[in-house]
Amino acid sequence: DAKTTQPTSMDCAEGRAANLPCNHSTISGNEYVYWYRQIHSQGPQYIIHGLKNNETNEMASLIITEDRKSSTLILPHATLRDTAVYYCIVRVVETSGSRLTFGEGTQLTVNP
Amino acid sequence: DGGITQSPKYLFRKEGQNVTLSCEQNLNHDAMYWYRQDPGQGLRLIYYSQIVNDFQKGDIAEGYSVSREKKESFPLTVTSAQKNPTAFYLCASSGGRSGNTIYFGEGSWLTVV
């Protein structure tokens, strides 16, 4: 399984962009990069995913490097409610099903 | 509204007892999953099921059992063989219109007393 590496914690000022990095140097060609976030004692919330191209939705943008060995999740205008643990995940696809393998994630704290 | 429902939210169990956590989804998803999360840790996969009447072990299946008799339901039994069952348990599903994206329920807290 491709492994991801994220910083343990990050801080961001409210209203500023939050840029969360993720390394996935062993990613294979058909594996997607997924981002989820989890607020304490709740289920993880899907944010965005991508394969090669940069992606944007109403929540965030995902920038994937050309060699696909790393990516960055961007929250353009962070709010206090964006304080959460953010997980960068590489999708493992197997013949009997497909699953997500979670690492430790990044604790993002948005400060007033 | 469509979604994933886990019950109970909080559960206390005596040592040596089995307990079953319920997970129901009305999203018409084919695949369902169970994860375990310990305080301050990431999620670890227990079991997953791609179709009815079929399921595979995840990374930490020992001490757990599942069944998938209906598409909508994927109950998890925490048996007495699980040595450290106190944890936060998350059910998830994927498929249908969501494609490969996995969506999670709100979780169940299990405490052994």
PDB file of C-alpha atoms in Angstrom:
ATOM      1  CA  ASP A   1       0.000   0.000   0.000  1.00  0.00           C
ATOM      2  CA  ALA A   2       1.211   3.456  -0.802  1.00  0.00           C
ATOM      3  CA  LYS A   3       2.068   5.348   2.376  1.00  0.00           C
ATOM      4  CA  THR A   4       1.390   9.014   2.999  1.00  0.00           C
ATOM      5  CA  THR A   5       3.350  11.419   5.163  1.00  0.00           C
ATOM      6  CA  GLN A   6       1.798  14.544   6.656  1.00  0.00           C
ATOM      7  CA  PRO A   7       2.954  17.047   9.249  1.00  0.00           C
ATOM      8  CA  THR A   8       1.544  16.308  12.671  1.00  0.00           C
ATOM      9  CA  SER A   9       0.107  19.764  13.193  1.00  0.00           C
ATOM     10  CA  MET A  10      -0.314  23.167  11.543  1.00  0.00           C
ATOM     11  CA  ASP A  11      -1.711  26.539  12.504  1.00  0.00           C
ATOM     12  CA  CYS A  12      -3.494  29.064  10.326  1.00  0.00           C
ATOM     13  CA  ALA A  13      -4.974  32.497  10.911  1.00  0.00           C
ATOM     14  CA  GLU A  14      -8.681  32.886  10.331  1.00  0.00           C
ATOM     15  CA  GLY A  15      -9.418  34.252   6.858  1.00  0.00           C
ATOM     16  CA  ARG A  16      -6.074  33.195   5.450  1.00  0.00           C
ATOM     17  CA  ALA A  17      -5.432  30.257   3.147  1.00  0.00           C
ATOM     18  CA  ALA A  18      -4.509  26.971   4.789  1.00  0.00           C
ATOM     19  CA  ASN A  19      -2.091  24.851   2.744  1.00  0.00           C
ATOM     20  CA  LEU A  20      -1.792  21.274   3.951  1.00  0.00           C
ATOM     21  CA  PRO A  21       0.985  19.200   2.372  1.00  0.00           C
ATOM     22  CA  CYS A  22       1.122  15.455   1.838  1.00  0.00           C
ATOM     23  CA  ASN A  23       3.871  13.211   0.517  1.00  0.00           C
ATOM     24  CA  HIS A  24       2.981   9.964  -1.259  1.00  0.00           C
ATOM     25  CA  SER A  25       6.194   9.085  -3.058  1.00  0.00           C
ATOM     26  CA  THR A  26       5.265   5.411  -3.616  1.00  0.00           C
ATOM     27  CA  ILE A  27       1.920   6.112  -5.258  1.00  0.00           C
ATOM     28  CA  SER A  28       1.172   3.997  -8.310  1.00  0.00           C
ATOM     29  CA  GLY A  29      -0.279   5.196 -11.571  1.00  0.00           C
ATOM     30  CA  ASN A  30      -3.882   4.217 -10.946  1.00  0.00           C
ATOM     31  CA  GLU A  31      -4.157   5.324  -7.327  1.00  0.00           C
ATOM     32  CA  TYR A  32      -6.185   8.378  -6.382  1.00  0.00           C
ATOM     33  CA  VAL A  33      -5.365  10.879  -3.673  1.00  0.00           C
ATOM     34  CA  TYR A  34      -8.240  11.506  -1.265  1.00  0.00           C
ATOM     35  CA  TRP A  35      -8.616  14.097   1.469  1.00  0.00           C
ATOM     36  CA  TYR A  36     -10.899  13.791   4.459  1.00  0.00           C
ATOM     37  CA  ARG A  37     -11.225  15.752   7.660  1.00  0.00           C
ATOM     38  CA  GLN A  38     -12.459  14.733  11.066  1.00  0.00           C
ATOM     39  CA  ILE A  39     -13.763  16.885  13.850  1.00  0.00           C
ATOM     40  CA  HIS A  40     -13.409  15.301  17.270  1.00  0.00           C
ATOM     41  CA  SER A  41     -15.758  12.367  17.894  1.00  0.00           C
ATOM     42  CA  GLN A  42     -17.426  12.627  14.495  1.00  0.00           C
ATOM     43  CA  GLY A  43     -17.147  10.574  11.338  1.00  0.00           C
ATOM     44  CA  PRO A  44     -14.612  11.734   8.736  1.00  0.00           C
ATOM     45  CA  GLN A  45     -15.990  14.113   6.131  1.00  0.00           C
ATOM     46  CA  TYR A  46     -15.019  13.767   2.474  1.00  0.00           C
ATOM     47  CA  ILE A  47     -13.368  16.889   1.047  1.00  0.00           C
ATOM     48  CA  ILE A  48     -11.926  16.205  -2.381  1.00  0.00           C
ATOM     49  CA  HIS A  49     -10.004  13.676  -4.461  1.00  0.00           C
ATOM     50  CA  GLY A  50      -7.894  13.607  -7.612  1.00  0.00           C
ATOM     51  CA  LEU A  51      -5.728  11.458  -9.856  1.00  0.00           C
ATOM     52  CA  LYS A  52      -3.442  13.704 -11.900  1.00  0.00           C
ATOM     53  CA  ASN A  53      -5.086  17.046 -12.513  1.00  0.00           C
ATOM     54  CA  ASN A  54      -5.695  19.753  -9.991  1.00  0.00           C
ATOM     55  CA  GLU A  55      -9.217  19.726  -8.615  1.00  0.00           C
ATOM     56  CA  THR A  56     -11.466  22.341  -7.029  1.00  0.00           C
ATOM     57  CA  ASN A  57     -14.836  22.159  -5.342  1.00  0.00           C
ATOM     58  CA  GLU A  58     -16.848  24.303  -2.964  1.00  0.00           C
ATOM     59  CA  MET A  59     -14.758  23.229   0.008  1.00  0.00           C
ATOM     60  CA  ALA A  60     -11.163  23.192  -1.190  1.00  0.00           C
ATOM     61  CA  SER A  61      -8.607  22.869  -3.967  1.00  0.00           C
ATOM     62  CA  LEU A  62      -6.243  19.957  -4.511  1.00  0.00           C
ATOM     63  CA  ILE A  63      -2.902  20.516  -6.168  1.00  0.00           C
ATOM     64  CA  ILE A  64      -1.042  17.372  -7.275  1.00  0.00           C
ATOM     65  CA  THR A  65       2.558  17.614  -8.468  1.00  0.00           C
ATOM     66  CA  GLU A  66       3.375  16.447 -11.957  1.00  0.00           C
ATOM     67  CA  ASP A  67       5.248  13.396 -10.686  1.00  0.00           C
ATOM     68  CA  ARG A  68       2.301  12.708  -8.317  1.00  0.00           C
ATOM     69  CA  LYS A  69       4.633  12.172  -5.392  1.00  0.00           C
ATOM     70  CA  SER A  70       3.070  14.914  -3.331  1.00  0.00           C
ATOM     71  CA  SER A  71      -0.042  17.025  -3.099  1.00  0.00           C
ATOM     72  CA  THR A  72      -1.411  20.060  -1.261  1.00  0.00           C
ATOM     73  CA  LEU A  73      -4.898  20.666   0.033  1.00  0.00           C
ATOM     74  CA  ILE A  74      -5.823  24.340   0.018  1.00  0.00           C
ATOM     75  CA  LEU A  75      -8.602  25.844   2.098  1.00  0.00           C
ATOM     76  CA  PRO A  76      -8.758  29.312   0.531  1.00  0.00           C
ATOM     77  CA  HIS A  77     -10.284  31.237   3.436  1.00  0.00           C
ATOM     78  CA  ALA A  78      -9.977  29.235   6.632  1.00  0.00           C
ATOM     79  CA  THR A  79     -12.593  29.660   9.345  1.00  0.00           C
ATOM     80  CA  LEU A  80     -12.634  28.512  12.948  1.00  0.00           C
ATOM     81  CA  ARG A  81     -14.914  25.647  11.905  1.00  0.00           C
ATOM     82  CA  ASP A  82     -12.135  24.291   9.701  1.00  0.00           C
ATOM     83  CA  THR A  83     -10.206  23.264  12.810  1.00  0.00           C
ATOM     84  CA  ALA A  84      -9.970  19.480  12.455  1.00  0.00           C
ATOM     85  CA  VAL A  85      -7.654  16.576  11.687  1.00  0.00           C
ATOM     86  CA  TYR A  86      -7.036  16.342   7.951  1.00  0.00           C
ATOM     87  CA  TYR A  87      -6.222  12.994   6.395  1.00  0.00           C
ATOM     88  CA  CYS A  88      -4.439  12.533   3.095  1.00  0.00           C
ATOM     89  CA  ILE A  89      -5.120   9.046   1.759  1.00  0.00           C
ATOM     90  CA  VAL A  90      -4.080   7.050  -1.258  1.00  0.00           C
ATOM     91  CA  ARG A  91      -6.792   4.764  -2.510  1.00  0.00           C
ATOM     92  CA  VAL A  92      -5.898   1.090  -2.533  1.00  0.00           C
ATOM     93  CA  VAL A  93      -7.745  -0.804  -5.233  1.00  0.00           C
ATOM     94  CA  GLU A  94      -7.917  -4.574  -5.002  1.00  0.00           C
ATOM     95  CA  THR A  95      -9.776  -7.147  -6.994  1.00  0.00           C
ATOM     96  CA  SER A  96     -12.013  -8.026  -4.058  1.00  0.00           C
ATOM     97  CA  GLY A  97     -12.895  -4.432  -3.304  1.00  0.00           C
ATOM     98  CA  SER A  98     -11.392  -1.096  -2.658  1.00  0.00           C
ATOM     99  CA  ARG A  99     -10.610   0.594   0.620  1.00  0.00           C
ATOM    100  CA  LEU A 100      -8.955   3.600   2.199  1.00  0.00           C
ATOM    101  CA  THR A 101      -5.935   3.251   4.470  1.00  0.00           C
ATOM    102  CA  PHE A 102      -5.644   6.117   6.944  1.00  0.00           C
ATOM    103  CA  GLY A 103      -2.478   7.578   8.444  1.00  0.00           C
ATOM    104  CA  GLU A 104      -2.212   9.888  11.442  1.00  0.00           C
ATOM    105  CA  GLY A 105      -3.311  13.047   9.672  1.00  0.00           C
ATOM    106  CA  THR A 106      -2.566  16.723  10.309  1.00  0.00           C
ATOM    107  CA  GLN A 107      -4.209  18.601  13.152  1.00  0.00           C
ATOM    108  CA  LEU A 108      -5.095  21.988  11.662  1.00  0.00           C
ATOM    109  CA  THR A 109      -5.870  24.712  14.173  1.00  0.00           C
ATOM    110  CA  VAL A 110      -7.403  27.903  12.820  1.00  0.00           C
ATOM    111  CA  ASN A 111      -6.746  30.803  15.162  1.00  0.00           C
ATOM    112  CA  PRO A 112      -8.878  33.960  15.485  1.00  0.00           C
TER     113      PRO A 112
ATOM    114  CA  ASP B   1     -32.431  12.040   3.552  1.00  0.00           C
ATOM    115  CA  GLY B   2     -29.906   9.408   2.473  1.00  0.00           C
ATOM    116  CA  GLY B   3     -27.115   8.512   4.785  1.00  0.00           C
ATOM    117  CA  ILE B   4     -25.346   6.059   7.033  1.00  0.00           C
ATOM    118  CA  THR B   5     -26.825   5.368  10.450  1.00  0.00           C
ATOM    119  CA  GLN B   6     -24.841   3.802  13.239  1.00  0.00           C
ATOM    120  CA  SER B   7     -26.326   2.687  16.533  1.00  0.00           C
ATOM    121  CA  PRO B   8     -25.958   2.913  19.394  1.00  0.00           C
ATOM    122  CA  LYS B   9     -23.897   6.090  19.679  1.00  0.00           C
ATOM    123  CA  TYR B  10     -22.571   5.035  23.097  1.00  0.00           C
ATOM    124  CA  LEU B  11     -22.339   1.488  24.404  1.00  0.00           C
ATOM    125  CA  PHE B  12     -20.935  -0.010  27.570  1.00  0.00           C
ATOM    126  CA  ARG B  13     -19.968  -3.649  27.733  1.00  0.00           C
ATOM    127  CA  LYS B  14     -18.813  -5.906  30.498  1.00  0.00           C
ATOM    128  CA  GLU B  15     -15.670  -7.878  29.955  1.00  0.00           C
ATOM    129  CA  GLY B  16     -16.333 -11.263  28.385  1.00  0.00           C
ATOM    130  CA  GLN B  17     -19.492 -10.178  26.602  1.00  0.00           C
ATOM    131  CA  ASN B  18     -20.066  -9.934  22.892  1.00  0.00           C
ATOM    132  CA  VAL B  19     -21.648  -6.776  21.546  1.00  0.00           C
ATOM    133  CA  THR B  20     -23.026  -5.922  18.098  1.00  0.00           C
ATOM    134  CA  LEU B  21     -22.837  -2.490  16.509  1.00  0.00           C
ATOM    135  CA  SER B  22     -25.415  -1.671  13.881  1.00  0.00           C
ATOM    136  CA  CYS B  23     -24.733   0.059  10.566  1.00  0.00           C
ATOM    137  CA  GLU B  24     -27.473   0.800   8.044  1.00  0.00           C
ATOM    138  CA  GLN B  25     -27.239   2.787   4.817  1.00  0.00           C
ATOM    139  CA  ASN B  26     -29.953   3.891   2.405  1.00  0.00           C
ATOM    140  CA  LEU B  27     -27.562   5.179  -0.250  1.00  0.00           C
ATOM    141  CA  ASN B  28     -27.806   2.029  -2.379  1.00  0.00           C
ATOM    142  CA  HIS B  29     -24.054   1.579  -1.958  1.00  0.00           C
ATOM    143  CA  ASP B  30     -22.554  -1.818  -2.751  1.00  0.00           C
ATOM    144  CA  ALA B  31     -19.489  -1.585  -0.506  1.00  0.00           C
ATOM    145  CA  MET B  32     -19.452  -1.168   3.267  1.00  0.00           C
ATOM    146  CA  TYR B  33     -16.602  -0.867   5.764  1.00  0.00           C
ATOM    147  CA  TRP B  34     -15.826  -0.923   9.476  1.00  0.00           C
ATOM    148  CA  TYR B  35     -12.974   1.092  10.968  1.00  0.00           C
ATOM    149  CA  ARG B  36     -11.670   1.382  14.500  1.00  0.00           C
ATOM    150  CA  GLN B  37     -10.160   4.562  15.932  1.00  0.00           C
ATOM    151  CA  ASP B  38      -8.291   4.851  19.227  1.00  0.00           C
ATOM    152  CA  PRO B  39      -7.894   8.244  20.938  1.00  0.00           C
ATOM    153  CA  GLY B  40      -5.449  10.475  19.089  1.00  0.00           C
ATOM    154  CA  GLN B  41      -4.891   7.859  16.404  1.00  0.00           C
ATOM    155  CA  GLY B  42      -5.877   7.366  12.784  1.00  0.00           C
ATOM    156  CA  LEU B  43      -8.447   4.909  11.481  1.00  0.00           C
ATOM    157  CA  ARG B  44      -7.696   1.216  11.070  1.00  0.00           C
ATOM    158  CA  LEU B  45      -9.717  -1.083   8.829  1.00  0.00           C
ATOM    159  CA  ILE B  46     -11.434  -4.026  10.504  1.00  0.00           C
ATOM    160  CA  TYR B  47     -13.581  -5.584   7.758  1.00  0.00           C
ATOM    161  CA  TYR B  48     -15.029  -4.563   4.445  1.00  0.00           C
ATOM    162  CA  SER B  49     -17.637  -5.959   2.097  1.00  0.00           C
ATOM    163  CA  GLN B  50     -17.957  -5.308  -1.608  1.00  0.00           C
ATOM    164  CA  ILE B  51     -21.194  -7.200  -2.168  1.00  0.00           C
ATOM    165  CA  VAL B  52     -23.899  -9.000  -0.239  1.00  0.00           C
ATOM    166  CA  ASN B  53     -22.833 -12.284   1.374  1.00  0.00           C
ATOM    167  CA  ASP B  54     -19.150 -11.514   0.869  1.00  0.00           C
ATOM    168  CA  PHE B  55     -16.621  -9.730   3.070  1.00  0.00           C
ATOM    169  CA  GLN B  56     -12.859  -9.515   3.585  1.00  0.00           C
ATOM    170  CA  LYS B  57     -10.655  -9.019   6.603  1.00  0.00           C
ATOM    171  CA  GLY B  58      -8.965  -5.692   7.001  1.00  0.00           C
ATOM    172  CA  ASP B  59      -5.830  -4.930   8.974  1.00  0.00           C
ATOM    173  CA  ILE B  60      -7.156  -5.696  12.481  1.00  0.00           C
ATOM    174  CA  ALA B  61      -9.920  -8.303  12.065  1.00  0.00           C
ATOM    175  CA  GLU B  62      -8.970 -10.493  15.030  1.00  0.00           C
ATOM    176  CA  GLY B  63     -11.661 -10.489  17.700  1.00  0.00           C
ATOM    177  CA  TYR B  64     -14.325  -9.126  15.356  1.00  0.00           C
ATOM    178  CA  SER B  65     -16.951 -10.670  13.103  1.00  0.00           C
ATOM    179  CA  VAL B  66     -19.336  -9.276  10.490  1.00  0.00           C
ATOM    180  CA  SER B  67     -22.193 -10.348   8.271  1.00  0.00           C
ATOM    181  CA  ARG B  68     -23.636  -8.912   5.072  1.00  0.00           C
ATOM    182  CA  GLU B  69     -27.020 -10.530   4.561  1.00  0.00           C
ATOM    183  CA  LYS B  70     -28.583  -7.393   3.118  1.00  0.00           C
ATOM    184  CA  LYS B  71     -27.143  -4.645   0.968  1.00  0.00           C
ATOM    185  CA  GLU B  72     -28.262  -2.002   3.433  1.00  0.00           C
ATOM    186  CA  SER B  73     -26.836  -3.567   6.584  1.00  0.00           C
ATOM    187  CA  PHE B  74     -23.337  -4.460   7.798  1.00  0.00           C
ATOM    188  CA  PRO B  75     -23.364  -5.214  11.549  1.00  0.00           C
ATOM    189  CA  LEU B  76     -20.109  -5.601  13.468  1.00  0.00           C
ATOM    190  CA  THR B  77     -19.803  -7.947  16.443  1.00  0.00           C
ATOM    191  CA  VAL B  78     -17.052  -7.252  18.930  1.00  0.00           C
ATOM    192  CA  THR B  79     -16.375 -10.591  20.547  1.00  0.00           C
ATOM    193  CA  SER B  80     -14.863 -11.441  23.913  1.00  0.00           C
ATOM    194  CA  ALA B  81     -11.715 -12.449  22.028  1.00  0.00           C
ATOM    195  CA  GLN B  82     -10.973  -8.775  21.301  1.00  0.00           C
ATOM    196  CA  LYS B  83      -8.548  -7.857  24.066  1.00  0.00           C
ATOM    197  CA  ASN B  84      -8.819  -4.073  23.875  1.00  0.00           C
ATOM    198  CA  PRO B  85     -12.282  -3.299  22.528  1.00  0.00           C
ATOM    199  CA  THR B  86     -12.693   0.174  23.998  1.00  0.00           C
ATOM    200  CA  ALA B  87     -12.582   2.475  20.957  1.00  0.00           C
ATOM    201  CA  PHE B  88     -14.523   4.627  18.507  1.00  0.00           C
ATOM    202  CA  TYR B  89     -16.014   2.532  15.688  1.00  0.00           C
ATOM    203  CA  LEU B  90     -16.844   3.981  12.293  1.00  0.00           C
ATOM    204  CA  CYS B  91     -18.938   2.468   9.542  1.00  0.00           C
ATOM    205  CA  ALA B  92     -18.642   3.643   5.951  1.00  0.00           C
ATOM    206  CA  SER B  93     -19.990   2.865   2.511  1.00  0.00           C
ATOM    207  CA  SER B  94     -19.254   3.598  -1.131  1.00  0.00           C
ATOM    208  CA  GLY B  95     -20.663   2.960  -4.583  1.00  0.00           C
ATOM    209  CA  GLY B  96     -23.652   4.013  -6.598  1.00  0.00           C
ATOM    210  CA  ARG B  97     -23.619   7.661  -7.580  1.00  0.00           C
ATOM    211  CA  SER B  98     -20.736   8.398  -5.235  1.00  0.00           C
ATOM    212  CA  GLY B  99     -18.456   6.159  -7.270  1.00  0.00           C
ATOM    213  CA  ASN B 100     -15.231   5.425  -5.434  1.00  0.00           C
ATOM    214  CA  THR B 101     -15.746   7.994  -2.695  1.00  0.00           C
ATOM    215  CA  ILE B 102     -16.298   6.517   0.761  1.00  0.00           C
ATOM    216  CA  TYR B 103     -18.739   8.189   3.136  1.00  0.00           C
ATOM    217  CA  PHE B 104     -18.789   7.689   6.892  1.00  0.00           C
ATOM    218  CA  GLY B 105     -21.389   7.403   9.615  1.00  0.00           C
ATOM    219  CA  GLU B 106     -21.155   9.369  12.856  1.00  0.00           C
ATOM    220  CA  GLY B 107     -19.533   6.569  14.801  1.00  0.00           C
ATOM    221  CA  SER B 108     -20.191   4.473  17.900  1.00  0.00           C
ATOM    222  CA  TRP B 109     -18.272   4.703  21.153  1.00  0.00           C
ATOM    223  CA  LEU B 110     -17.710   1.343  22.843  1.00  0.00           C
ATOM    224  CA  THR B 111     -16.427   1.238  26.403  1.00  0.00           C
ATOM    225  CA  VAL B 112     -15.617  -1.952  28.277  1.00  0.00           C
ATOM    226  CA  VAL B 113     -16.326  -1.697  31.998  1.00  0.00           C
TER     227      VAL B 113
END
